[in-house]
Amino acid sequence: MEVDEQGRSPRDRAYQAQERAFLDGFKRRDTALASSPSAADGGGLAEAASGPRARALSPSKVGVWAGGSLDWGHRDAQGLRDTRFSTSGVSGGADLKVKDNLILGGGLGYGYDHTSIGVKGTETDTQALVGVVYGSWRAGSDLHLEGLIGHGRLNYDSRRWSAQESGFALGQRSGDLTFGSIGVAYDRQSGRSARSLYGRMESSRASLAAFTETGAGVSALRYQAITSETLTSNLGVKLEWIFDAPTTVFAPSVRMEWRHEFQEPDGQTITYADWLASPRYGVKLEGWSRDSLSLDLGGRWTVGDGLNIEASYRSATGSNGSSQGLELKLMTRF
């Protein structure tokens, strides 16, 4: 089983595409919604004009948003097989301003990850459909506390090259995933520059059903059911430089983040599908690193009142390898 240098399997990348969409975009939605005046008579939404621009400018306690992301990259591992991946996701939801310093929200997201391993055609396609609730409390002018909890459904399609059979072993698998995070951030803007220092704890629990490969004769394998739990910490700093015009804002940025995994991910138990008394084999994750360091170089372009376009280059390194990738995000408020 392949993971990247941060210990992320295709499952992790699929649902984390959605988790990042909710967390990364939340601060900007938080700022926009928190700074807007509440409708004194509660009728701000009812009196809003029909156009999206008019709704964005209306005093409101509710903000509706939608977004999408693309992430693709390549992993270089020490002595292991070449891995390429692409991840995409779409998400949407609504934020509610409960108080001037408290915002709650919820949303739905769909994530997809395609991972190619080696040069023989081995690949995995992973789909994740998740729902989340989240909140942000502004504890001070520059201090934010944020939390998120979600649940989702996972589906896998795998294709593994079998040299013995000169063909592919095919498999399908499903599972459930529960995840959550809690974090604190210090955000400060001075003139045309902004900086953010943050820390976050993330936890997840995935239960995957057993499945049996087909199409590879006696080389077909049976994968036992597995329950995997993870707990990670993230510490990071982000610097941003803001250049604004009457209708647009451009903000190049740099982000550095350290990630620590507190426990080693569980391995997978497999047997031969056609053997009545097949021995059991334990397969460990390839390329897993307990600690990793990532660097993001990117920029944000805000157009009008609610459209955000972000692009970034990401490089991450761990004790067992490194990876590089590009990410593109699009988010809008209504």
Coordinates of C-alpha atoms in Angstrom, one line a residue:
M1 CA 0.0 0.0 0.0
E2 CA 1.4 3.4 -1.1
V3 CA 1.3 6.6 0.8
D4 CA 3.1 9.9 0.3
E5 CA 5.9 11.3 2.5
Q6 CA 3.2 12.8 4.8
G7 CA 1.6 9.4 5.4
R8 CA -1.4 10.3 3.2
S9 CA -3.0 7.4 1.4
P10 CA -5.4 8.0 -1.6
R11 CA -8.2 7.8 1.0
D12 CA -6.6 10.7 3.0
R13 CA -6.0 12.9 0.0
A14 CA -9.6 12.4 -1.2
Y15 CA -11.3 13.5 2.1
Q16 CA -8.6 16.1 2.9
A17 CA -9.3 17.9 -0.3
Q18 CA -12.6 18.7 1.2
E19 CA -11.3 19.4 4.7
R20 CA -8.8 21.9 3.3
A21 CA -11.7 23.5 1.3
F22 CA -13.7 24.1 4.5
L23 CA -10.7 25.2 6.6
D24 CA -8.7 27.3 4.2
G25 CA -11.6 29.2 2.8
F26 CA -13.3 29.6 6.2
K27 CA -11.1 32.5 7.5
R28 CA -11.9 34.7 4.5
R29 CA -15.6 33.9 4.8
D30 CA -15.3 34.4 8.5
T31 CA -13.8 37.9 8.1
A32 CA -16.3 38.9 5.4
L33 CA -19.4 37.7 7.4
A34 CA -18.2 38.9 10.8
S35 CA -17.5 42.4 9.5
S36 CA -20.9 42.8 7.9
P37 CA -23.7 44.4 10.0
S38 CA -26.5 42.1 11.2
A39 CA -29.9 43.1 9.9
A40 CA -31.6 44.9 12.8
D41 CA -35.0 43.7 11.9
G42 CA -33.9 40.2 10.8
G43 CA -35.1 40.9 7.3
G44 CA -31.8 41.4 5.5
L45 CA -32.2 38.2 3.4
A46 CA -35.8 38.8 2.6
E47 CA -35.1 42.3 1.3
A48 CA -32.1 41.4 -0.7
A49 CA -32.2 42.0 -4.5
S50 CA -32.2 38.9 -6.7
G51 CA -28.7 39.3 -8.1
P52 CA -25.7 37.6 -6.4
R53 CA -23.9 40.9 -6.1
A54 CA -26.9 42.5 -4.4
R55 CA -27.1 39.6 -2.0
A56 CA -23.4 39.8 -1.2
L57 CA -23.8 43.5 -0.3
S58 CA -26.9 43.0 1.8
P59 CA -26.6 43.0 5.6
S60 CA -27.0 39.3 6.4
K61 CA -26.3 36.7 9.1
V62 CA -26.0 34.0 6.5
G63 CA -23.3 33.4 3.8
V64 CA -23.7 30.7 1.1
W65 CA -20.6 29.5 -0.7
A66 CA -19.3 27.0 -3.2
G67 CA -15.8 26.0 -4.2
G68 CA -13.6 23.5 -6.1
S69 CA -10.0 22.4 -6.1
L70 CA -7.5 20.5 -8.3
D71 CA -4.3 19.1 -6.9
W72 CA -1.8 17.0 -8.8
G73 CA 1.8 15.9 -8.1
H74 CA 4.6 13.4 -8.1
R75 CA 6.3 11.5 -5.3
D76 CA 9.9 10.6 -5.2
A77 CA 10.6 7.8 -2.7
Q78 CA 13.9 6.4 -1.7
G79 CA 14.2 3.0 -3.4
L80 CA 10.4 2.7 -3.8
R81 CA 8.1 2.8 -6.8
D82 CA 7.3 5.9 -8.7
T83 CA 3.9 7.4 -7.7
R84 CA 1.8 10.1 -9.4
F85 CA -1.5 11.4 -8.1
S86 CA -4.2 13.8 -8.9
T87 CA -7.0 15.0 -6.6
S88 CA -10.1 17.0 -7.2
G89 CA -13.0 18.1 -5.2
V90 CA -16.1 20.3 -5.1
S91 CA -17.8 21.5 -2.0
G92 CA -20.5 23.9 -0.8
G93 CA -22.2 25.1 2.3
A94 CA -23.5 27.9 4.4
D95 CA -22.1 30.0 7.3
L96 CA -24.3 31.5 10.1
K97 CA -23.2 34.5 12.2
V98 CA -24.5 33.6 15.6
K99 CA -22.7 36.5 17.3
D100 CA -20.2 39.1 16.1
N101 CA -17.4 36.8 17.3
L102 CA -19.0 33.4 16.7
I103 CA -19.7 31.8 13.3
L104 CA -21.1 28.3 12.7
G105 CA -21.4 26.5 9.4
G106 CA -22.0 23.2 7.6
G107 CA -21.4 21.8 4.2
L108 CA -21.1 18.8 1.8
G109 CA -18.2 17.9 -0.3
Y110 CA -17.1 15.3 -2.9
G111 CA -13.4 14.4 -3.4
Y112 CA -11.8 12.2 -6.0
D113 CA -8.2 10.9 -6.1
H114 CA -6.4 9.0 -8.8
T115 CA -3.1 7.4 -8.0
S116 CA -0.8 5.6 -10.5
I117 CA 2.0 3.3 -9.1
G118 CA 4.9 2.2 -11.1
V119 CA 5.0 1.8 -14.8
K120 CA 2.9 -1.4 -15.3
G121 CA -0.5 0.2 -15.0
T122 CA -1.2 -0.4 -11.3
E123 CA -3.6 2.4 -10.1
T124 CA -6.3 3.3 -7.5
D125 CA -9.3 5.5 -7.8
T126 CA -10.8 6.8 -4.6
Q127 CA -14.1 8.7 -4.1
A128 CA -15.2 10.4 -0.9
L129 CA -18.5 12.0 -0.1
V130 CA -18.4 13.9 3.2
G131 CA -20.6 16.2 5.3
V132 CA -19.1 18.5 7.9
V133 CA -20.1 21.0 10.6
Y134 CA -17.6 23.6 11.8
G135 CA -17.2 26.8 13.8
S136 CA -15.0 29.7 14.5
W137 CA -14.8 31.8 17.6
R138 CA -12.9 35.1 17.6
A139 CA -11.4 35.1 21.1
G140 CA -9.6 38.4 20.5
S141 CA -8.9 40.9 17.7
D142 CA -6.2 38.6 16.3
L143 CA -6.9 35.3 17.8
H144 CA -9.2 32.6 16.4
L145 CA -10.3 29.2 17.7
E146 CA -11.6 26.8 15.0
G147 CA -13.1 23.3 15.0
L148 CA -14.5 20.9 12.5
I149 CA -16.1 17.4 12.6
G150 CA -17.2 15.4 9.6
H151 CA -18.3 12.0 8.4
G152 CA -18.1 10.4 5.0
R153 CA -18.5 7.4 2.7
L154 CA -15.5 6.0 0.8
N155 CA -15.4 3.9 -2.4
Y156 CA -12.3 2.4 -4.0
D157 CA -11.6 0.9 -7.4
S158 CA -8.1 -0.8 -7.7
R159 CA -6.1 -2.4 -10.5
R160 CA -3.0 -4.3 -9.6
W161 CA -0.5 -5.7 -12.2
S162 CA 0.3 -9.4 -11.6
A163 CA 3.5 -10.5 -13.3
Q164 CA 2.7 -14.1 -12.7
E165 CA -0.6 -14.0 -14.5
S166 CA 0.5 -11.2 -17.0
G167 CA -2.7 -9.4 -16.3
F168 CA -4.5 -7.2 -13.8
A169 CA -6.2 -8.0 -10.5
L170 CA -9.3 -5.9 -10.0
G171 CA -11.0 -4.9 -6.8
Q172 CA -13.7 -2.8 -5.3
R173 CA -13.9 -1.6 -1.7
S174 CA -16.1 0.6 0.4
G175 CA -15.9 2.1 3.9
D176 CA -16.8 4.8 6.3
L177 CA -14.7 7.7 7.7
T178 CA -15.1 10.0 10.7
F179 CA -12.7 12.9 11.1
G180 CA -12.2 16.1 13.1
S181 CA -9.8 18.9 13.8
I182 CA -9.3 21.7 16.3
G183 CA -7.0 24.6 15.9
V184 CA -5.9 28.0 17.0
A185 CA -4.6 30.8 14.8
Y186 CA -3.0 34.2 15.4
D187 CA -3.7 36.5 12.4
R188 CA -2.2 40.0 12.1
Q189 CA -2.3 42.5 9.3
S190 CA -0.1 45.5 9.1
G191 CA -0.4 47.8 6.1
R192 CA 0.0 45.6 3.0
S193 CA 1.3 42.6 4.7
A194 CA -0.4 39.9 6.8
R195 CA 1.0 37.0 8.8
S196 CA -0.7 34.0 10.4
L197 CA 0.7 31.6 13.0
Y198 CA -1.4 28.5 13.6
G199 CA -1.5 25.1 15.2
R200 CA -4.0 22.3 14.6
M201 CA -4.7 18.8 15.8
E202 CA -6.4 16.3 13.4
S203 CA -7.9 12.9 14.0
S204 CA -9.5 10.4 11.7
R205 CA -11.0 6.9 12.0
A206 CA -11.7 4.8 8.8
S207 CA -13.4 1.4 8.7
L208 CA -12.8 -0.4 5.4
A209 CA -14.7 -3.5 4.4
A210 CA -13.0 -6.7 3.2
F211 CA -12.8 -7.4 -0.5
T212 CA -11.5 -10.0 -2.9
E213 CA -9.7 -9.3 -6.2
T214 CA -10.9 -10.8 -9.5
G215 CA -9.2 -11.5 -12.8
A216 CA -5.8 -12.7 -11.7
G217 CA -6.4 -16.4 -11.2
V218 CA -4.4 -17.9 -8.4
S219 CA -2.7 -14.6 -7.8
A220 CA -5.9 -12.9 -6.7
L221 CA -5.7 -11.6 -3.1
R222 CA -8.3 -11.2 -0.4
Y223 CA -7.9 -8.1 1.7
Q224 CA -9.2 -8.3 5.3
A225 CA -11.4 -5.7 6.9
I226 CA -9.4 -3.0 8.6
T227 CA -10.0 -0.1 11.0
S228 CA -7.3 2.6 10.9
E229 CA -7.0 5.6 13.3
T230 CA -4.7 8.6 12.9
L231 CA -3.7 11.5 15.1
T232 CA -1.6 14.3 13.7
S233 CA -0.4 17.8 14.7
N234 CA 0.3 20.7 12.4
L235 CA 2.3 23.8 13.2
G236 CA 2.7 26.5 10.5
V237 CA 3.3 30.1 9.5
K238 CA 1.9 32.0 6.5
L239 CA 3.1 35.3 5.2
E240 CA 1.0 37.3 2.6
W241 CA 1.5 40.6 0.8
I242 CA -1.6 42.4 -0.3
F243 CA -1.9 44.6 -3.4
D244 CA -5.4 46.0 -4.0
A245 CA -7.2 47.9 -6.7
P246 CA -10.8 49.2 -6.8
T247 CA -12.3 45.9 -7.9
T248 CA -9.5 43.3 -7.4
V249 CA -7.0 42.1 -4.7
F250 CA -3.9 40.2 -5.5
A251 CA -2.0 38.6 -2.6
P252 CA 1.2 36.4 -3.1
S253 CA 2.0 34.2 -0.1
V254 CA 4.4 31.7 1.3
R255 CA 3.5 29.0 3.9
M256 CA 5.7 26.6 5.8
E257 CA 4.1 23.8 7.8
W258 CA 5.5 21.0 10.0
R259 CA 3.4 17.8 10.4
H260 CA 3.9 15.1 13.0
E261 CA 2.1 11.7 13.1
F262 CA 1.7 10.4 16.6
Q263 CA 1.0 6.8 15.6
E264 CA 2.1 4.5 12.8
P265 CA -0.8 3.7 10.4
D266 CA -2.0 0.1 10.6
G267 CA -0.9 -2.3 8.0
Q268 CA -3.2 -4.5 5.8
T269 CA -3.7 -8.2 6.3
I270 CA -4.0 -10.2 3.0
T271 CA -4.4 -13.9 2.0
Y272 CA -4.6 -15.7 -1.3
A273 CA -8.2 -15.7 -2.5
D274 CA -8.2 -19.3 -3.9
W275 CA -6.2 -21.0 -1.1
L276 CA -8.4 -22.7 1.5
A277 CA -5.6 -22.6 4.1
S278 CA -3.7 -19.6 2.8
P279 CA -1.2 -18.1 5.2
R280 CA -1.8 -14.5 6.4
Y281 CA 0.5 -11.7 5.3
G282 CA 0.9 -8.3 6.8
V283 CA 1.6 -5.5 4.4
K284 CA 3.0 -2.3 5.8
L285 CA 2.6 1.2 4.3
E286 CA 5.4 2.2 1.9
G287 CA 7.0 5.5 2.2
W288 CA 5.4 6.6 5.5
S289 CA 7.2 9.3 7.5
R290 CA 6.3 10.3 11.1
D291 CA 7.5 13.9 10.5
S292 CA 7.4 16.0 7.3
L293 CA 8.0 19.6 6.4
S294 CA 6.1 21.3 3.5
L295 CA 6.6 24.6 1.7
D296 CA 3.8 26.3 -0.3
L297 CA 4.4 29.2 -2.7
G298 CA 1.3 30.7 -4.1
G299 CA -1.1 33.6 -4.6
R300 CA -4.7 34.6 -4.2
W301 CA -6.7 36.7 -6.6
T302 CA -10.0 38.2 -5.3
V303 CA -12.4 39.6 -8.0
G304 CA -15.4 41.7 -7.1
D305 CA -17.2 40.9 -3.8
G306 CA -16.9 37.1 -3.5
L307 CA -14.8 35.3 -6.1
N308 CA -11.5 33.9 -4.9
I309 CA -8.9 32.2 -7.2
E310 CA -5.9 30.6 -5.6
A311 CA -2.9 28.8 -7.1
S312 CA 0.1 27.3 -5.3
Y313 CA 3.2 25.1 -5.7
R314 CA 3.8 22.7 -2.9
S315 CA 6.9 20.8 -1.9
A316 CA 7.0 18.4 1.0
T317 CA 9.8 16.2 2.4
G318 CA 10.0 13.5 4.9
S319 CA 12.5 10.9 6.0
N320 CA 11.5 8.4 3.3
G321 CA 11.1 10.7 0.3
S322 CA 9.7 13.9 -1.1
S323 CA 6.8 15.1 -3.3
Q324 CA 5.9 18.1 -5.4
G325 CA 2.6 19.3 -6.6
L326 CA 0.4 22.1 -7.9
E327 CA -3.0 23.2 -6.6
L328 CA -5.7 25.3 -8.0
K329 CA -8.7 26.5 -6.0
L330 CA -11.9 28.5 -6.9
M331 CA -14.4 29.7 -4.3
T332 CA -17.3 32.1 -4.4
R333 CA -19.8 33.5 -1.9
F334 CA -23.4 34.2 -2.8

